[in-house]
Structure formats: structure tokens, C-alpha cells
């Protein structure tokens, strides 16, 4: 048995060396080939994701024509082979939860593939997070949306934390003292991953915690409680959220039941003294889509939080954030529709069936025309 194992190991090493030397251990004579690959569409990338007349027309019509050059530059970058590979890798290598370090300390961190960080760094730098709130130019939010429509040709998952960061700003303004501290960091174009004291970073990401298992979208049935401390405006939370995406964000807007009713709170992952706030990630969700993005179930137990807006007005406060994220859902849906149209058209122009290119077949042309109309309308 030992000699057989040694022989197999030798063969494995030889095969490995053959592959490294450009050989695969097989006879390379042409007669061994079983087929040639034909009638297949070539790779789509690189292409120009901003090559969209309806998008460019809308950009000018809605007052952000000044951004066309940057949108077109971003469209070329988004559909480059390198960035498309980032998107593929970020979805192939999904985020992994680490609840404890090697010594047994609770850390509640999520590890992402480097491609996720490449996408995030680019998106934040291009102003797809909170940057428009700090831009006084007319049409700044229109320009961001146009940029999102072309950058959406990459990966939808990382659009979640950028969307929530963008959406957190108007809700946070319900508490001016907190907005004064955090808004300049939420509107930054710098991406700084890793859990550190928020005010010691040059750029922040924000998340949202509303949904609980017993209520779902009916947030008024939330059971997470908020208890006031001796420090004005500071509470401690106890409870569990059923769905909280992007748990590696720096701060979260969270709903909890305070003495005065359902209220909105700011929850940082790291407290001002550098200690970890209690944010126990029970598990990551196993989802059908959006797999590059980590969605989690966090538990609060003595979690320190700052009140945003008046007690009992939590829904009114956080609805500002919800509204902006829903607008981004529309943006990303339209981006995915356009990407689908581009891919379908590319395939149909290169694949033949029944004596003609698919793009020249009447029924296929009808399908593509329907896709084009739906995309342009979106």
C-alpha cells in the first residue's frame, strides 16, 4: 500500500510539473482533438456601458449634462474586462463570517474577497455613496443615478452598502448634532474598510437595521428595546434583527422600542473609546441572489446607541433612508435590465441557428425589441 501511495504521489507531482511547463501529460497530436469550438459568442467585455442614448438624453434633460464626460468614462471602466472580472470573483468567492478570533475572542467580522474591496473602493470614489449630499451643483443626485446605471453593469451586491450610505444622510439630519459629526465622513469619497473608531476614519459606510422575524415589514411590531442611560440621548439596545445587510458598515440606523414608542437610533460598530460595540452576528443569510453582499442576523445586548430624532418618531425618521434606498432599487433594476439587453443582443449577433444569425430571426428580433423598449422605459 505504501509503495502504491508513493507511486500515485509521484504521478500527481509529475502532472503538476507538466501543467506548469505547459504540458498536460497527454499526447498533443491534432488527431486527439474531439471538436472545434464554433458558433459561440465571443466575450462581451470590454464594451461601453454608457452607450445608451436614452440614458444620455435623460442626463441632460434632468439638469446634469455637465456630468456626461464622467458618466461615459465610468461606463467604459465598468464594462472593462478587469472590472467585469472583479464582479465575477466577488460573487464566486462569497463573504465568510468569523464570529471569533483564534484565541476565542468574539469579533463578529466578515471577510470579503479582494475583488469586493476593489468594487467598493471604485464605487465610493466615483461618488456612488454619500458624495452628492456634499455637492452643491444642480443635478448632483441625477449625476449619481446616471453613474449608478452604468456602474450597475458590474455587480449588484456592493450597491447595497453604497446605497444605504447615501440614504442614511437625510435621515441622520433629524439629529443635527450627530449629522455634524458623521455627515462629512458619510459623504467622503474614500473607502476605508475595517472596524475602527468612526471619527478616526476618513470615510464611513452606513447600514440599516429594521426587520425582525415576528414582523417583517411591519416594523411597528418590533420587540427590540431601547433603555435610556444617564447620558442624554444615549440608550442601550436589546434584541435581534432578522435581516441586516452589509454588517461590516461602520454605523447603522436601527429601530427599537423606547419608552416613548418606536424610535430610530445610530449604532456604531466601534465605540468612541475604541472598544467593540455589542453586535453579535448570528449567521449570514443563504440567499438566491445578491450573494456577493453579506446579509446577517445581528443580536443587540447592551448595545450602545444614540437617539436620532424624537422618541416615538422612528418610522418618520428612518423613512427618509428607506425612500432613498427604494429609489436606488429602481436604479439598479433599470441597470440590470440594460445589462441583460446588452448581453442578449451581443449573443444574438454572434450565434447562428437554422441558417441565420439569431438577430436576423423574426421571432428573436421581436424578443430583443421588447427587451429594448422595456429597458428604455425603465
Short mmCIF file of N, CA and C in Angstrom, two decimals, residues 293-373:
data_model
loop_
_atom_site.label_atom_id
_atom_site.label_comp_id
_atom_site.label_asym_id
_atom_site.label_seq_id
_atom_site.Cartn_x
_atom_site.Cartn_y
_atom_site.Cartn_z
N UNK A 293 -22.84 40.27 -1.44
CA UNK A 293 -23.09 41.11 -0.27
C UNK A 293 -23.47 40.23 0.92
N UNK A 294 -22.92 40.52 2.08
CA UNK A 294 -23.26 39.77 3.28
C UNK A 294 -24.52 40.34 3.91
N UNK A 295 -25.51 39.50 4.11
CA UNK A 295 -26.71 39.88 4.85
C UNK A 295 -26.76 39.03 6.11
N UNK A 296 -27.06 39.66 7.24
CA UNK A 296 -26.82 39.00 8.52
C UNK A 296 -27.99 39.13 9.48
N UNK A 297 -27.90 38.37 10.56
CA UNK A 297 -28.81 38.48 11.69
C UNK A 297 -28.01 38.92 12.92
N UNK A 298 -28.02 40.21 13.23
CA UNK A 298 -27.28 40.68 14.40
C UNK A 298 -28.12 40.64 15.68
N UNK A 299 -27.44 40.45 16.77
CA UNK A 299 -28.08 40.46 18.09
C UNK A 299 -27.52 41.63 18.89
N UNK A 300 -28.41 42.39 19.53
CA UNK A 300 -28.01 43.50 20.39
C UNK A 300 -28.23 43.10 21.85
N UNK A 301 -27.25 43.36 22.67
CA UNK A 301 -27.36 43.01 24.09
C UNK A 301 -26.53 44.02 24.88
N UNK A 302 -27.17 45.09 25.35
CA UNK A 302 -26.43 46.18 25.96
C UNK A 302 -25.70 47.02 24.93
N UNK A 303 -26.19 47.00 23.71
CA UNK A 303 -25.56 47.73 22.60
C UNK A 303 -25.79 49.23 22.75
N UNK A 304 -24.74 50.00 22.71
CA UNK A 304 -24.84 51.45 22.91
C UNK A 304 -25.35 52.11 21.62
N UNK A 305 -26.31 53.01 21.78
CA UNK A 305 -26.94 53.66 20.62
C UNK A 305 -27.29 55.09 20.95
N UNK A 306 -27.33 55.94 19.92
CA UNK A 306 -27.65 57.36 20.08
C UNK A 306 -28.98 57.62 19.38
N UNK A 307 -29.87 58.31 20.07
CA UNK A 307 -31.20 58.61 19.53
C UNK A 307 -31.09 59.56 18.34
N UNK A 308 -31.82 59.23 17.26
CA UNK A 308 -31.89 60.07 16.07
C UNK A 308 -33.34 60.53 15.92
N UNK A 309 -33.57 61.83 16.07
CA UNK A 309 -34.94 62.33 16.03
C UNK A 309 -35.64 62.10 17.36
N UNK A 310 -36.90 62.49 17.49
CA UNK A 310 -37.62 62.35 18.76
C UNK A 310 -37.99 60.90 19.04
N UNK A 311 -38.13 60.58 20.32
CA UNK A 311 -38.68 59.28 20.70
C UNK A 311 -40.08 59.13 20.11
N UNK A 312 -40.37 57.91 19.68
CA UNK A 312 -41.69 57.62 19.14
C UNK A 312 -41.88 58.01 17.69
N UNK A 313 -40.88 58.64 17.07
CA UNK A 313 -40.97 59.06 15.67
C UNK A 313 -39.98 58.30 14.80
N UNK A 314 -39.73 57.05 15.18
CA UNK A 314 -38.71 56.27 14.48
C UNK A 314 -39.02 56.02 13.02
N UNK A 315 -40.28 55.69 12.73
CA UNK A 315 -40.65 55.42 11.34
C UNK A 315 -40.53 56.69 10.51
N UNK A 316 -41.02 57.80 11.02
CA UNK A 316 -40.93 59.07 10.29
C UNK A 316 -39.46 59.44 10.03
N UNK A 317 -38.60 59.14 11.00
CA UNK A 317 -37.18 59.47 10.83
C UNK A 317 -36.51 58.57 9.80
N UNK A 318 -36.67 57.27 9.95
CA UNK A 318 -35.93 56.34 9.09
C UNK A 318 -36.55 56.22 7.71
N UNK A 319 -37.79 56.69 7.53
CA UNK A 319 -38.43 56.59 6.22
C UNK A 319 -37.67 57.41 5.19
N UNK A 320 -36.95 58.44 5.63
CA UNK A 320 -36.11 59.20 4.71
C UNK A 320 -35.03 58.30 4.11
N UNK A 321 -34.48 57.43 4.94
CA UNK A 321 -33.47 56.48 4.46
C UNK A 321 -34.11 55.42 3.58
N UNK A 322 -35.26 54.92 4.02
CA UNK A 322 -35.96 53.88 3.25
C UNK A 322 -36.29 54.39 1.86
N UNK A 323 -36.79 55.62 1.76
CA UNK A 323 -37.19 56.19 0.48
C UNK A 323 -36.01 56.23 -0.49
N UNK A 324 -34.86 56.67 -0.02
CA UNK A 324 -33.69 56.76 -0.91
C UNK A 324 -33.19 55.39 -1.33
N UNK A 325 -33.25 54.41 -0.42
CA UNK A 325 -32.81 53.07 -0.83
C UNK A 325 -33.77 52.49 -1.85
N UNK A 326 -35.07 52.80 -1.75
CA UNK A 326 -36.02 52.28 -2.73
C UNK A 326 -35.81 52.92 -4.09
N UNK A 327 -35.44 54.19 -4.11
CA UNK A 327 -35.09 54.82 -5.38
C UNK A 327 -33.88 54.12 -6.01
N UNK A 328 -32.93 53.74 -5.17
CA UNK A 328 -31.77 53.01 -5.68
C UNK A 328 -32.14 51.61 -6.16
N UNK A 329 -33.17 51.01 -5.55
CA UNK A 329 -33.65 49.72 -6.06
C UNK A 329 -34.15 49.87 -7.50
N UNK A 330 -34.84 50.98 -7.77
CA UNK A 330 -35.29 51.27 -9.13
C UNK A 330 -34.09 51.45 -10.05
N UNK A 331 -33.12 52.22 -9.59
CA UNK A 331 -31.91 52.46 -10.39
C UNK A 331 -31.22 51.15 -10.75
N UNK A 332 -31.03 50.27 -9.75
CA UNK A 332 -30.31 49.03 -10.02
C UNK A 332 -31.13 48.09 -10.88
N UNK A 333 -32.45 48.08 -10.71
CA UNK A 333 -33.29 47.25 -11.56
C UNK A 333 -33.16 47.69 -13.02
N UNK A 334 -33.17 49.00 -13.25
CA UNK A 334 -33.01 49.51 -14.62
C UNK A 334 -31.63 49.17 -15.16
N UNK A 335 -30.62 49.22 -14.31
CA UNK A 335 -29.26 48.88 -14.75
C UNK A 335 -29.18 47.40 -15.14
N UNK A 336 -29.80 46.54 -14.36
CA UNK A 336 -29.78 45.10 -14.68
C UNK A 336 -30.57 44.82 -15.95
N UNK A 337 -31.65 45.53 -16.18
CA UNK A 337 -32.40 45.36 -17.43
C UNK A 337 -31.54 45.75 -18.62
N UNK A 338 -30.81 46.84 -18.49
CA UNK A 338 -29.95 47.28 -19.60
C UNK A 338 -28.82 46.28 -19.83
N UNK A 339 -28.22 45.80 -18.75
CA UNK A 339 -27.14 44.81 -18.90
C UNK A 339 -27.68 43.54 -19.57
N UNK A 340 -28.88 43.12 -19.22
CA UNK A 340 -29.49 41.95 -19.84
C UNK A 340 -29.69 42.17 -21.33
N UNK A 341 -30.17 43.35 -21.70
CA UNK A 341 -30.36 43.68 -23.11
C UNK A 341 -29.03 43.64 -23.86
N UNK A 342 -28.00 44.23 -23.28
CA UNK A 342 -26.68 44.24 -23.93
C UNK A 342 -26.17 42.82 -24.14
N UNK A 343 -26.30 41.99 -23.12
CA UNK A 343 -25.81 40.62 -23.24
C UNK A 343 -26.64 39.82 -24.26
N UNK A 344 -27.96 40.01 -24.25
CA UNK A 344 -28.81 39.30 -25.19
C UNK A 344 -28.50 39.72 -26.63
N UNK A 345 -28.34 41.01 -26.85
CA UNK A 345 -28.03 41.49 -28.19
C UNK A 345 -26.68 40.99 -28.67
N UNK A 346 -25.71 40.99 -27.78
CA UNK A 346 -24.37 40.50 -28.14
C UNK A 346 -24.44 39.03 -28.55
N UNK A 347 -25.14 38.23 -27.77
CA UNK A 347 -25.26 36.81 -28.08
C UNK A 347 -25.99 36.60 -29.42
N UNK A 348 -27.07 37.34 -29.61
CA UNK A 348 -27.87 37.14 -30.82
C UNK A 348 -27.13 37.58 -32.08
N UNK A 349 -26.20 38.52 -31.96
CA UNK A 349 -25.44 38.97 -33.13
C UNK A 349 -24.33 37.99 -33.51
N UNK A 350 -24.00 37.05 -32.63
CA UNK A 350 -22.88 36.14 -32.91
C UNK A 350 -23.28 34.68 -33.00
N UNK A 351 -24.47 34.33 -32.62
CA UNK A 351 -24.91 32.93 -32.61
C UNK A 351 -25.87 32.68 -33.78
N UNK A 352 -25.63 31.61 -34.52
CA UNK A 352 -26.47 31.25 -35.66
C UNK A 352 -27.33 30.04 -35.33
N UNK A 353 -28.52 30.02 -35.92
CA UNK A 353 -29.40 28.86 -35.79
C UNK A 353 -30.35 28.84 -36.98
N UNK A 354 -30.52 27.65 -37.55
CA UNK A 354 -31.46 27.47 -38.66
C UNK A 354 -31.14 28.39 -39.84
N UNK A 355 -29.84 28.51 -40.12
CA UNK A 355 -29.43 29.19 -41.33
C UNK A 355 -29.26 30.68 -41.25
N UNK A 356 -29.38 31.28 -40.06
CA UNK A 356 -29.22 32.73 -39.95
C UNK A 356 -28.78 33.08 -38.53
N UNK A 357 -28.19 34.26 -38.40
CA UNK A 357 -27.89 34.76 -37.06
C UNK A 357 -29.19 34.90 -36.27
N UNK A 358 -29.11 34.67 -34.97
CA UNK A 358 -30.30 34.82 -34.14
C UNK A 358 -30.90 36.22 -34.28
N UNK A 359 -30.03 37.21 -34.40
CA UNK A 359 -30.51 38.59 -34.50
C UNK A 359 -31.30 38.83 -35.77
N UNK A 360 -31.16 37.95 -36.77
CA UNK A 360 -31.90 38.09 -38.02
C UNK A 360 -33.16 37.22 -38.07
N UNK A 361 -33.40 36.46 -37.02
CA UNK A 361 -34.59 35.62 -36.98
C UNK A 361 -35.78 36.46 -36.48
N UNK A 362 -36.91 36.45 -37.20
CA UNK A 362 -38.03 37.35 -36.85
C UNK A 362 -38.50 37.24 -35.41
N UNK A 363 -38.66 36.04 -34.88
CA UNK A 363 -39.15 35.92 -33.51
C UNK A 363 -38.14 36.46 -32.50
N UNK A 364 -36.86 36.20 -32.77
CA UNK A 364 -35.83 36.73 -31.86
C UNK A 364 -35.79 38.24 -31.92
N UNK A 365 -35.97 38.82 -33.09
CA UNK A 365 -35.98 40.27 -33.22
C UNK A 365 -37.14 40.86 -32.40
N UNK A 366 -38.26 40.16 -32.38
CA UNK A 366 -39.39 40.63 -31.56
C UNK A 366 -39.02 40.63 -30.07
N UNK A 367 -38.37 39.55 -29.64
CA UNK A 367 -37.97 39.45 -28.23
C UNK A 367 -36.99 40.57 -27.88
N UNK A 368 -35.98 40.78 -28.72
CA UNK A 368 -34.99 41.83 -28.46
C UNK A 368 -35.63 43.21 -28.47
N UNK A 369 -36.59 43.42 -29.37
CA UNK A 369 -37.28 44.72 -29.42
C UNK A 369 -38.06 44.95 -28.13
N UNK A 370 -38.71 43.90 -27.62
CA UNK A 370 -39.43 44.03 -26.34
C UNK A 370 -38.48 44.39 -25.22
N UNK A 371 -37.33 43.70 -25.17
CA UNK A 371 -36.33 44.00 -24.13
C UNK A 371 -35.84 45.44 -24.24
N UNK A 372 -35.61 45.89 -25.46
CA UNK A 372 -35.11 47.25 -25.66
C UNK A 372 -36.13 48.29 -25.21
N UNK A 373 -37.42 48.06 -25.54
CA UNK A 373 -38.47 49.00 -25.13
C UNK A 373 -38.60 49.06 -23.61
#
